[in-house]
PDB file of C-alpha atoms in Angstrom:
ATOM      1  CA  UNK I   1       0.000   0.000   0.000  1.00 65.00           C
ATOM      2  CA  UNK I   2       1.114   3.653   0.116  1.00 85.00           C
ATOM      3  CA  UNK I   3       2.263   3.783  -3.383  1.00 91.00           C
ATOM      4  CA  UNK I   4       2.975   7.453  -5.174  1.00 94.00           C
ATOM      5  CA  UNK I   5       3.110   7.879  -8.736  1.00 96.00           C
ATOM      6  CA  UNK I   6       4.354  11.060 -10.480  1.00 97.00           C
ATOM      7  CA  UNK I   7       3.687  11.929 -14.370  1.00 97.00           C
ATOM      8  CA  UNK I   8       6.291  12.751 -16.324  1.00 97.00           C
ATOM      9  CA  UNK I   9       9.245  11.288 -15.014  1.00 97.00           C
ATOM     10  CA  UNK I  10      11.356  13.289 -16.991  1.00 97.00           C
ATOM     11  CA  UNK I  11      11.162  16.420 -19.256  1.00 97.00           C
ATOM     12  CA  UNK I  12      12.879  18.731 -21.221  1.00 97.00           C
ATOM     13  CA  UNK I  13      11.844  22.096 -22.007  1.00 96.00           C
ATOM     14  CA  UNK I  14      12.585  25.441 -23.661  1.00 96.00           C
ATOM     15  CA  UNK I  15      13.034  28.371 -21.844  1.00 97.00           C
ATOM     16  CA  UNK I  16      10.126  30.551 -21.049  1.00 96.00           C
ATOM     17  CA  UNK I  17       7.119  27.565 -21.851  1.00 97.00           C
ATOM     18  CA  UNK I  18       5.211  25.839 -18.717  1.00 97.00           C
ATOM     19  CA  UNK I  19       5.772  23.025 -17.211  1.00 97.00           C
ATOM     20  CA  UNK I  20       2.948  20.468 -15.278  1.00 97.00           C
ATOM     21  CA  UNK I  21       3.825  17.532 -12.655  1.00 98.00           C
ATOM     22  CA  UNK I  22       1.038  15.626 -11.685  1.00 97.00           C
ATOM     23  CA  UNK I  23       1.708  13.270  -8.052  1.00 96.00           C
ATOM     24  CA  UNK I  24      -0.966  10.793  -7.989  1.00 95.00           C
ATOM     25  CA  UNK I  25      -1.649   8.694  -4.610  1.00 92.00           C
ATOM     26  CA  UNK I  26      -3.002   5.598  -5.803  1.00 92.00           C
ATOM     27  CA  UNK I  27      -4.217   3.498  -2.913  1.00 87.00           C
ATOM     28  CA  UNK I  28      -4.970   5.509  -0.669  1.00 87.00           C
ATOM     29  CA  UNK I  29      -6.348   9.210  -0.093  1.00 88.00           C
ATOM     30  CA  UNK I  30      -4.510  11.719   0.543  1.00 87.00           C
ATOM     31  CA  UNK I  31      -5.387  15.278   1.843  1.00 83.00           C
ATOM     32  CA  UNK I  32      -1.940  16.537   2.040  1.00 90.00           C
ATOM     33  CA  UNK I  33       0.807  16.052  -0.553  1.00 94.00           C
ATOM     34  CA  UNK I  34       4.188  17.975   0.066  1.00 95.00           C
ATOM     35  CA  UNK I  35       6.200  19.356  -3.321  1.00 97.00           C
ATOM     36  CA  UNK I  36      10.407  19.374  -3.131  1.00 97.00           C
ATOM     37  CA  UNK I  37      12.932  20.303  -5.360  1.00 96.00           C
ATOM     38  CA  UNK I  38      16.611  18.758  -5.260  1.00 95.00           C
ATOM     39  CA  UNK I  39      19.143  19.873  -6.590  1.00 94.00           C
ATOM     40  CA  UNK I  40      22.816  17.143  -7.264  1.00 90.00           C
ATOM     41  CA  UNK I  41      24.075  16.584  -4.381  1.00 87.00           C
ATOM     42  CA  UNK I  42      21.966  18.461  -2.105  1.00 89.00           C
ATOM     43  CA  UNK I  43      19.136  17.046   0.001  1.00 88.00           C
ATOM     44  CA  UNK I  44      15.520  17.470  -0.453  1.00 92.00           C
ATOM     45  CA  UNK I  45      14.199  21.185  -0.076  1.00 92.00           C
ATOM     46  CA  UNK I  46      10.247  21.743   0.457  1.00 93.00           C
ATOM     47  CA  UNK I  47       9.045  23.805  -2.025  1.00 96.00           C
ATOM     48  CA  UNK I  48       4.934  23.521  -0.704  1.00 95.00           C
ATOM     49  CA  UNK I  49       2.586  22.176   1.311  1.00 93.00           C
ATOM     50  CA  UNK I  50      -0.499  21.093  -0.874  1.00 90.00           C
ATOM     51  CA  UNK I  51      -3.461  20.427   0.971  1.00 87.00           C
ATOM     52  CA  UNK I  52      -7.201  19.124  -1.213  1.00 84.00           C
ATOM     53  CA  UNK I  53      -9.580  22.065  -1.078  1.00 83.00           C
ATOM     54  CA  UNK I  54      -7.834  24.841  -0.262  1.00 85.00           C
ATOM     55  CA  UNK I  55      -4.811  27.242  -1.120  1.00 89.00           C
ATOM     56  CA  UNK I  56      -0.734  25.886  -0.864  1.00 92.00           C
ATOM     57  CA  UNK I  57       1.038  26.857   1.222  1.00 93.00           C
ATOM     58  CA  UNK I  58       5.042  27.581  -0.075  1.00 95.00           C
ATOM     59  CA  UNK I  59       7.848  28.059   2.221  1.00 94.00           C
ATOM     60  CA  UNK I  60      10.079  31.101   2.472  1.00 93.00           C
ATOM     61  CA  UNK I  61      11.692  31.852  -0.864  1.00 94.00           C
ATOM     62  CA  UNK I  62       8.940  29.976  -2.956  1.00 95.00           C
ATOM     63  CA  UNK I  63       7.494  31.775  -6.176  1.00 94.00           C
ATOM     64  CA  UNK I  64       4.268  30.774  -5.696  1.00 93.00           C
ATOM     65  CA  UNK I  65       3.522  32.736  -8.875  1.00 95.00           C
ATOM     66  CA  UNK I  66       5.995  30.468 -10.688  1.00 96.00           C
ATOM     67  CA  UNK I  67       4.850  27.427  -9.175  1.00 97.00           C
ATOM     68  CA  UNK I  68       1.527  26.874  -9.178  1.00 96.00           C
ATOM     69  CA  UNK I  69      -0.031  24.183  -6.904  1.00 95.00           C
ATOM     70  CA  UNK I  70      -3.480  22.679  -7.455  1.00 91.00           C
ATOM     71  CA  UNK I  71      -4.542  19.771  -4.936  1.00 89.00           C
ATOM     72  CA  UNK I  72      -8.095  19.354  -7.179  1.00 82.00           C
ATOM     73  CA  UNK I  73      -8.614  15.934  -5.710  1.00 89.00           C
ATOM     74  CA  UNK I  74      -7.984  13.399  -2.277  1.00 88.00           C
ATOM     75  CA  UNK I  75      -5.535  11.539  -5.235  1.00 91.00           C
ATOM     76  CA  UNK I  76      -4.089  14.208  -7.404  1.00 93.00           C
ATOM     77  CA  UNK I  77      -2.039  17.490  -6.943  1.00 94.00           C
ATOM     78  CA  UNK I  78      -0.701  19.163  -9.845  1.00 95.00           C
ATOM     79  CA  UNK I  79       2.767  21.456  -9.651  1.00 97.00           C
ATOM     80  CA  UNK I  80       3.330  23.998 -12.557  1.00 97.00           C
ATOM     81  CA  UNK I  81       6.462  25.587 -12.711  1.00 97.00           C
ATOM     82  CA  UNK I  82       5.341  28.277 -14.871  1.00 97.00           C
ATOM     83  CA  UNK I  83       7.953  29.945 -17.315  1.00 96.00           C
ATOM     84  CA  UNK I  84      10.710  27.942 -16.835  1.00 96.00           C
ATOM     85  CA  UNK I  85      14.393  28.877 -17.164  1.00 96.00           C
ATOM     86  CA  UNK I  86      17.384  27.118 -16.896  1.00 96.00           C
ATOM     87  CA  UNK I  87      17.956  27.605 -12.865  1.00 95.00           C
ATOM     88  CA  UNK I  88      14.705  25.723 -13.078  1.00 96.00           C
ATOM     89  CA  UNK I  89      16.516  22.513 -13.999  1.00 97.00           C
ATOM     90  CA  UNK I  90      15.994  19.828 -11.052  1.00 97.00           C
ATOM     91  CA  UNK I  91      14.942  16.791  -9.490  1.00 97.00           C
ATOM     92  CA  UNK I  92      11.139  17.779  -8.210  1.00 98.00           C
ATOM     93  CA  UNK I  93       9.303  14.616  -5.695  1.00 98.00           C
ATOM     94  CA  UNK I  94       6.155  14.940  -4.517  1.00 97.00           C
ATOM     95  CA  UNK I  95       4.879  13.172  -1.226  1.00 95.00           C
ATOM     96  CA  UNK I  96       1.742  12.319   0.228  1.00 93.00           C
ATOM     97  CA  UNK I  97       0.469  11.428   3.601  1.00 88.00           C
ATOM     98  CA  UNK I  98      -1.414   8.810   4.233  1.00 72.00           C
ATOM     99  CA  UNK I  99      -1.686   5.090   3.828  1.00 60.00           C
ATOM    100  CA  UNK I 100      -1.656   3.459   7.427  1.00 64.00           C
ATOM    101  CA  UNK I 101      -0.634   6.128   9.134  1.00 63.00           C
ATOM    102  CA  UNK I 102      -1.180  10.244   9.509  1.00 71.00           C
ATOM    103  CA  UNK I 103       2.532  11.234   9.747  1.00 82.00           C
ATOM    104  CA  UNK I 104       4.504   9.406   7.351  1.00 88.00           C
ATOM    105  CA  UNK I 105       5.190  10.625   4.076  1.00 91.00           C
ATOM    106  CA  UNK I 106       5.652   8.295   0.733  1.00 91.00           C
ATOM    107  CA  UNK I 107       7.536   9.483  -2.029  1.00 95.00           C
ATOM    108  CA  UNK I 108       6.343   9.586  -5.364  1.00 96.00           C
ATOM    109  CA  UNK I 109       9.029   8.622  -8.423  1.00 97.00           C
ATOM    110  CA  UNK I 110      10.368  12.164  -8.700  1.00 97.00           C
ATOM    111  CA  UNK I 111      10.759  14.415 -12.289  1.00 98.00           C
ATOM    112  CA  UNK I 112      13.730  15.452 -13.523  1.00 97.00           C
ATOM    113  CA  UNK I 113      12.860  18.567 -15.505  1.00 97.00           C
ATOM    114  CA  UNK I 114      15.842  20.035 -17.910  1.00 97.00           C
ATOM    115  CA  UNK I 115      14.870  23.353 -19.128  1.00 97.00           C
ATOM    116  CA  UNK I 116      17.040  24.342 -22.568  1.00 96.00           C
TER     117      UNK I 116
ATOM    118  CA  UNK V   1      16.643  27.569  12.855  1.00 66.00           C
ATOM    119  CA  UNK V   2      15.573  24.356  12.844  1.00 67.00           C
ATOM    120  CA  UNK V   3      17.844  22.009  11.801  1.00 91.00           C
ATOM    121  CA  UNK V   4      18.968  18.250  11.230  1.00 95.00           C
ATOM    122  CA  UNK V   5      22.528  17.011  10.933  1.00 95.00           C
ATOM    123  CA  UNK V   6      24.137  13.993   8.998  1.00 96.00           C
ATOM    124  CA  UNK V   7      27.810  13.051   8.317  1.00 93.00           C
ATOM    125  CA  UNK V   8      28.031  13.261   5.151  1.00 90.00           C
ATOM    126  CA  UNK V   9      30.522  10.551   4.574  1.00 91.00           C
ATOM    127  CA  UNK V  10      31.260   8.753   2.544  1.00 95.00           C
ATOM    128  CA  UNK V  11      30.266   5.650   5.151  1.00 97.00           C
ATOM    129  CA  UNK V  12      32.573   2.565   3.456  1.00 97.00           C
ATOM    130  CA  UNK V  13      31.977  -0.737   5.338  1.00 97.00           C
ATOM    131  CA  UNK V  14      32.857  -4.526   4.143  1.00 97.00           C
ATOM    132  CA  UNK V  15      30.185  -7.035   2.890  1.00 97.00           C
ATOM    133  CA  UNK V  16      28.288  -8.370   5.939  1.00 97.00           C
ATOM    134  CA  UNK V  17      29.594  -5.713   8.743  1.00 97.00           C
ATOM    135  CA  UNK V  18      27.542  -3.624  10.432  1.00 97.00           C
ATOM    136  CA  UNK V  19      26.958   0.503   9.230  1.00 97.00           C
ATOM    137  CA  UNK V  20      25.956   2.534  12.141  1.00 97.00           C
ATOM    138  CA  UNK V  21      24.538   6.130  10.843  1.00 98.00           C
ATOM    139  CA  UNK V  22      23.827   8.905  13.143  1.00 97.00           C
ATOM    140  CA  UNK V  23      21.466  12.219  13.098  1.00 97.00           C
ATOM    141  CA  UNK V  24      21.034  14.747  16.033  1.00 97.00           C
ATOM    142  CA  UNK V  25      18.125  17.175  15.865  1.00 96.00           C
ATOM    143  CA  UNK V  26      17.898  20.602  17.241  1.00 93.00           C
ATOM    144  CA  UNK V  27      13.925  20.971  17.866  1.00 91.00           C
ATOM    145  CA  UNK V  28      13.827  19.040  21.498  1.00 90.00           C
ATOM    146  CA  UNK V  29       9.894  18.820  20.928  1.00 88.00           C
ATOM    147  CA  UNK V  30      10.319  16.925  17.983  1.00 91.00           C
ATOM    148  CA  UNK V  31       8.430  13.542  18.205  1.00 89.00           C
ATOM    149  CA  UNK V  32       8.574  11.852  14.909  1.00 93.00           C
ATOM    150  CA  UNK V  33      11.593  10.347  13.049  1.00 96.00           C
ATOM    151  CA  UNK V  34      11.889   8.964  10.080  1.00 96.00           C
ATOM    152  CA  UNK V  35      14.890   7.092   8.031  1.00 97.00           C
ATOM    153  CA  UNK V  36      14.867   7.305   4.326  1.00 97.00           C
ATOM    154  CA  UNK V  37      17.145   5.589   1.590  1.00 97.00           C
ATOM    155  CA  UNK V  38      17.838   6.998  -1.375  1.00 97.00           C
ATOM    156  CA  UNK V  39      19.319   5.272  -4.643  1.00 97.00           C
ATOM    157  CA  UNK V  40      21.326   8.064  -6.921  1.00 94.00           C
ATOM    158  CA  UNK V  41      18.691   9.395  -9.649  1.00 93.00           C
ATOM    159  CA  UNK V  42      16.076   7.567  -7.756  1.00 96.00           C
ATOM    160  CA  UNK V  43      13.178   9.358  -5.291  1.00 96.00           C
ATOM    161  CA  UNK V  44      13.291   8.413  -1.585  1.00 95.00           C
ATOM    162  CA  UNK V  45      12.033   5.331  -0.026  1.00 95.00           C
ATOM    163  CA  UNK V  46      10.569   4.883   3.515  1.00 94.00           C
ATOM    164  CA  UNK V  47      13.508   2.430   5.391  1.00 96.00           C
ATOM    165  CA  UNK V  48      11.251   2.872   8.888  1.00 94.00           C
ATOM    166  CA  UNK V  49      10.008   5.738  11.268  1.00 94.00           C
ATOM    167  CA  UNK V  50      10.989   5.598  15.418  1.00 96.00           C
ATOM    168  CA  UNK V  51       7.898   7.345  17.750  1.00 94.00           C
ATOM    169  CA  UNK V  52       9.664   6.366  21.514  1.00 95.00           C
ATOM    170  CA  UNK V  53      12.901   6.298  23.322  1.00 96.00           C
ATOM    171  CA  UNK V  54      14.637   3.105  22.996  1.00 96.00           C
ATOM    172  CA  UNK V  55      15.397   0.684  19.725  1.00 97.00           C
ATOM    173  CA  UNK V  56      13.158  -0.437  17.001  1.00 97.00           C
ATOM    174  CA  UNK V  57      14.111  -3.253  14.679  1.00 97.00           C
ATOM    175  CA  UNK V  58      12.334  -4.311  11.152  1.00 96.00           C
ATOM    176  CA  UNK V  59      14.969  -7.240   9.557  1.00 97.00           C
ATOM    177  CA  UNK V  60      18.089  -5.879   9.018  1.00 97.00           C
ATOM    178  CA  UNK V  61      17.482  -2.467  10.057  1.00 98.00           C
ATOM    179  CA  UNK V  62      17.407  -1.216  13.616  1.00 98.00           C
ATOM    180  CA  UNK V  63      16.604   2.650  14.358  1.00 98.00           C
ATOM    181  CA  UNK V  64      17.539   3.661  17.980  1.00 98.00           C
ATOM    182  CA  UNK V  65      16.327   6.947  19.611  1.00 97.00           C
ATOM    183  CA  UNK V  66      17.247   9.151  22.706  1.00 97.00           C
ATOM    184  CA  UNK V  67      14.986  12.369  22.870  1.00 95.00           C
ATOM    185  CA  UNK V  68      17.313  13.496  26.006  1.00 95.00           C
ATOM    186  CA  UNK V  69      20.367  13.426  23.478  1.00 95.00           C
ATOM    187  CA  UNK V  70      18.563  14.686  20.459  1.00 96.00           C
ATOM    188  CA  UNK V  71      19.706  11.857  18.936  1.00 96.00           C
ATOM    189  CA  UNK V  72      18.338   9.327  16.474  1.00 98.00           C
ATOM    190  CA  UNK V  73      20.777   6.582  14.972  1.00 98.00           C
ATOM    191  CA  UNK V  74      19.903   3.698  12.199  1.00 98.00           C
ATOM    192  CA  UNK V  75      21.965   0.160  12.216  1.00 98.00           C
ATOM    193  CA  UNK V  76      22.441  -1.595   8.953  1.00 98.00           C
ATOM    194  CA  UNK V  77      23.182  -5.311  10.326  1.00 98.00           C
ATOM    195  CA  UNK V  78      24.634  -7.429   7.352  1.00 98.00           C
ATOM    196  CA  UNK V  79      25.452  -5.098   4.934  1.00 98.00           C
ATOM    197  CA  UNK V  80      25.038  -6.002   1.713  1.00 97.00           C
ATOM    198  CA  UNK V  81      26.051  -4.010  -1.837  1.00 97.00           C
ATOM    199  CA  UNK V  82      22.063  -3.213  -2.417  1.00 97.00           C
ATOM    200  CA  UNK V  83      22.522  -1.235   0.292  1.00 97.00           C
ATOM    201  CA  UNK V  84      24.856   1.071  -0.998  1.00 97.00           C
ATOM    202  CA  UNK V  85      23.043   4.635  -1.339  1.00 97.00           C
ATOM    203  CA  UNK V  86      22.723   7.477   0.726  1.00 97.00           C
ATOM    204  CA  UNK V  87      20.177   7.547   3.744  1.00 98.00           C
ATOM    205  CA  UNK V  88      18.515  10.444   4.688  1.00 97.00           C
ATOM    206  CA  UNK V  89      17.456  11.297   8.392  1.00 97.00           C
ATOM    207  CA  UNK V  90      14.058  13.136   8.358  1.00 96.00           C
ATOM    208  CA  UNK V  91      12.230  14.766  11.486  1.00 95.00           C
ATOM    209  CA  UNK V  92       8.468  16.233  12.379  1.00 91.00           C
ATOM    210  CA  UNK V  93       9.308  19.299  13.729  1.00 80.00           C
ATOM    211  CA  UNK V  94       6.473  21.580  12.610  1.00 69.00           C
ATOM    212  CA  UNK V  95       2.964  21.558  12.522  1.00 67.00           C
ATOM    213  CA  UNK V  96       1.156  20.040   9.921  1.00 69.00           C
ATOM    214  CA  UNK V  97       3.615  17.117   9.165  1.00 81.00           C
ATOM    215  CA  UNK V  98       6.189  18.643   7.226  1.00 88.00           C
ATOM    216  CA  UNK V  99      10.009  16.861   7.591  1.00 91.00           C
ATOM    217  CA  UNK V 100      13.006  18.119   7.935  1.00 91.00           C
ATOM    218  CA  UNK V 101      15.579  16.415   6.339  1.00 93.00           C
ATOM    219  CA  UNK V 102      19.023  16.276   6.804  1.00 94.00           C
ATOM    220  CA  UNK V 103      21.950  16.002   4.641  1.00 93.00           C
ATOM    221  CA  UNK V 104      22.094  12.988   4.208  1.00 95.00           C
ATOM    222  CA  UNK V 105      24.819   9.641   4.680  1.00 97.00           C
ATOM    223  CA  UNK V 106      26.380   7.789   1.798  1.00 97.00           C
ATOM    224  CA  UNK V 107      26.802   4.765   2.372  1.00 98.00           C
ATOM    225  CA  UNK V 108      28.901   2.248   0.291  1.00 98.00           C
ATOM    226  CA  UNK V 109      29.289  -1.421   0.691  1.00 97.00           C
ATOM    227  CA  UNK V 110      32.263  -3.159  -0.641  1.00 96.00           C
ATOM    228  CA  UNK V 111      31.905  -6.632  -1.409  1.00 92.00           C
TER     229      UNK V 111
END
């Protein structure tokens, strides 16, 4: 149980077009899916808290203009990263809570996005 | 600032020994903890999360934690190649579920 899937798994881009992740929990619901970025090397950073219903909320230093978060469904959040440019360029996993229990986070596939 | 720390490494340890991989914490009313392993180019997987004060084994793995010590520690018994990768220490500190995650171990096996 507790399985995560992400759509694409990996894309390339030109500069300046739109982006969309989707992060899918499949057996199970999930009212809160997180969004991180990571870049080589580095460990995971949280880009968003995603939560079905209502608004994201991003952490300090988050473009929530230039990533837009839609949690639409108990089974689907959506991340945009909206004009992309190079700097964009990284490994972006979503998580969701849920499954057996209310604190543990599984981690979808992950999307590498190269931006041109 | 909240924060969670990791040795880096790199971790080497022969076929079979034992790796022992440590993580302190700085939020002392943390009260979830969570080890993660991570293949390179690969998402993080969920190795086993620690609740209470003492040890908690699943197979091979056995996470230990001391709240007093801010300290949370994952054994690798019978290391084995697969298990090369880099584990990540991740902590509830916040509201609302959100991790923290710290820098994570590599870990390499040598057969």
């Amino acid at each position: 149980g507790a399985v995560v899937s992400q759509h694409p798994s990996w894309v390339i881009c030109k500069s300046g077009t739109s982006v969309k992740i989707e992060c899918r929990s499949l057996d199970f619901q999930a009212t809160t899916m997180f969004w991180y970025r990571q870049f080589p090397k580095q460990s995971l950073m949280l880009m968003a808290t995603s939560n079905e219903g209502s608004k994201a909320t991003y952490e300090q230093g988050v473009e929530k203009d230039k990533f837009l978060i839609n949690h639409a469904s108990l089974t689907l959040s959506t991340l945009t990263v909206t004009s992309a440019h190079p700097e964009d360029s990284s490994f972006y996993i979503c998580s969701a809570l849920g499954g057996d229990t209310t604190d543990t986070q599984y981690f979808g596939p992950g999307t590498r996005l190269t931006v041109l | 600032q909240k924060e969670v720390e990791q040795n880096s490494g790199p971790l080497s340890v022969p076929e079979g020994a034992i790796a022992s991989l440590n993580c302190t914490y700085s939020d002392r009313g943390s009260q979830s903890f969570f080890w993660y392993r991570q293949y390179s180019g690969k998402s993080p997987e969920l190795i086993m999360s620690i609740y209470s004060n003492g040890d908690k084994e699943d197979g091979r793995f056995t996470a230990q934690l001391n709240k007093a010590s801010q300290y949370v520690s994952l054994l690798i018994r019978d290391s084995q190649p697969s298990d090369s990768a880099t584990y990540l220490c991740a902590v509830n500190m916040a509201a609302g579920n959100k991790l923290t995650f710290g820098g994570g171990t590599r870990v390499l096996v040598k057969p």
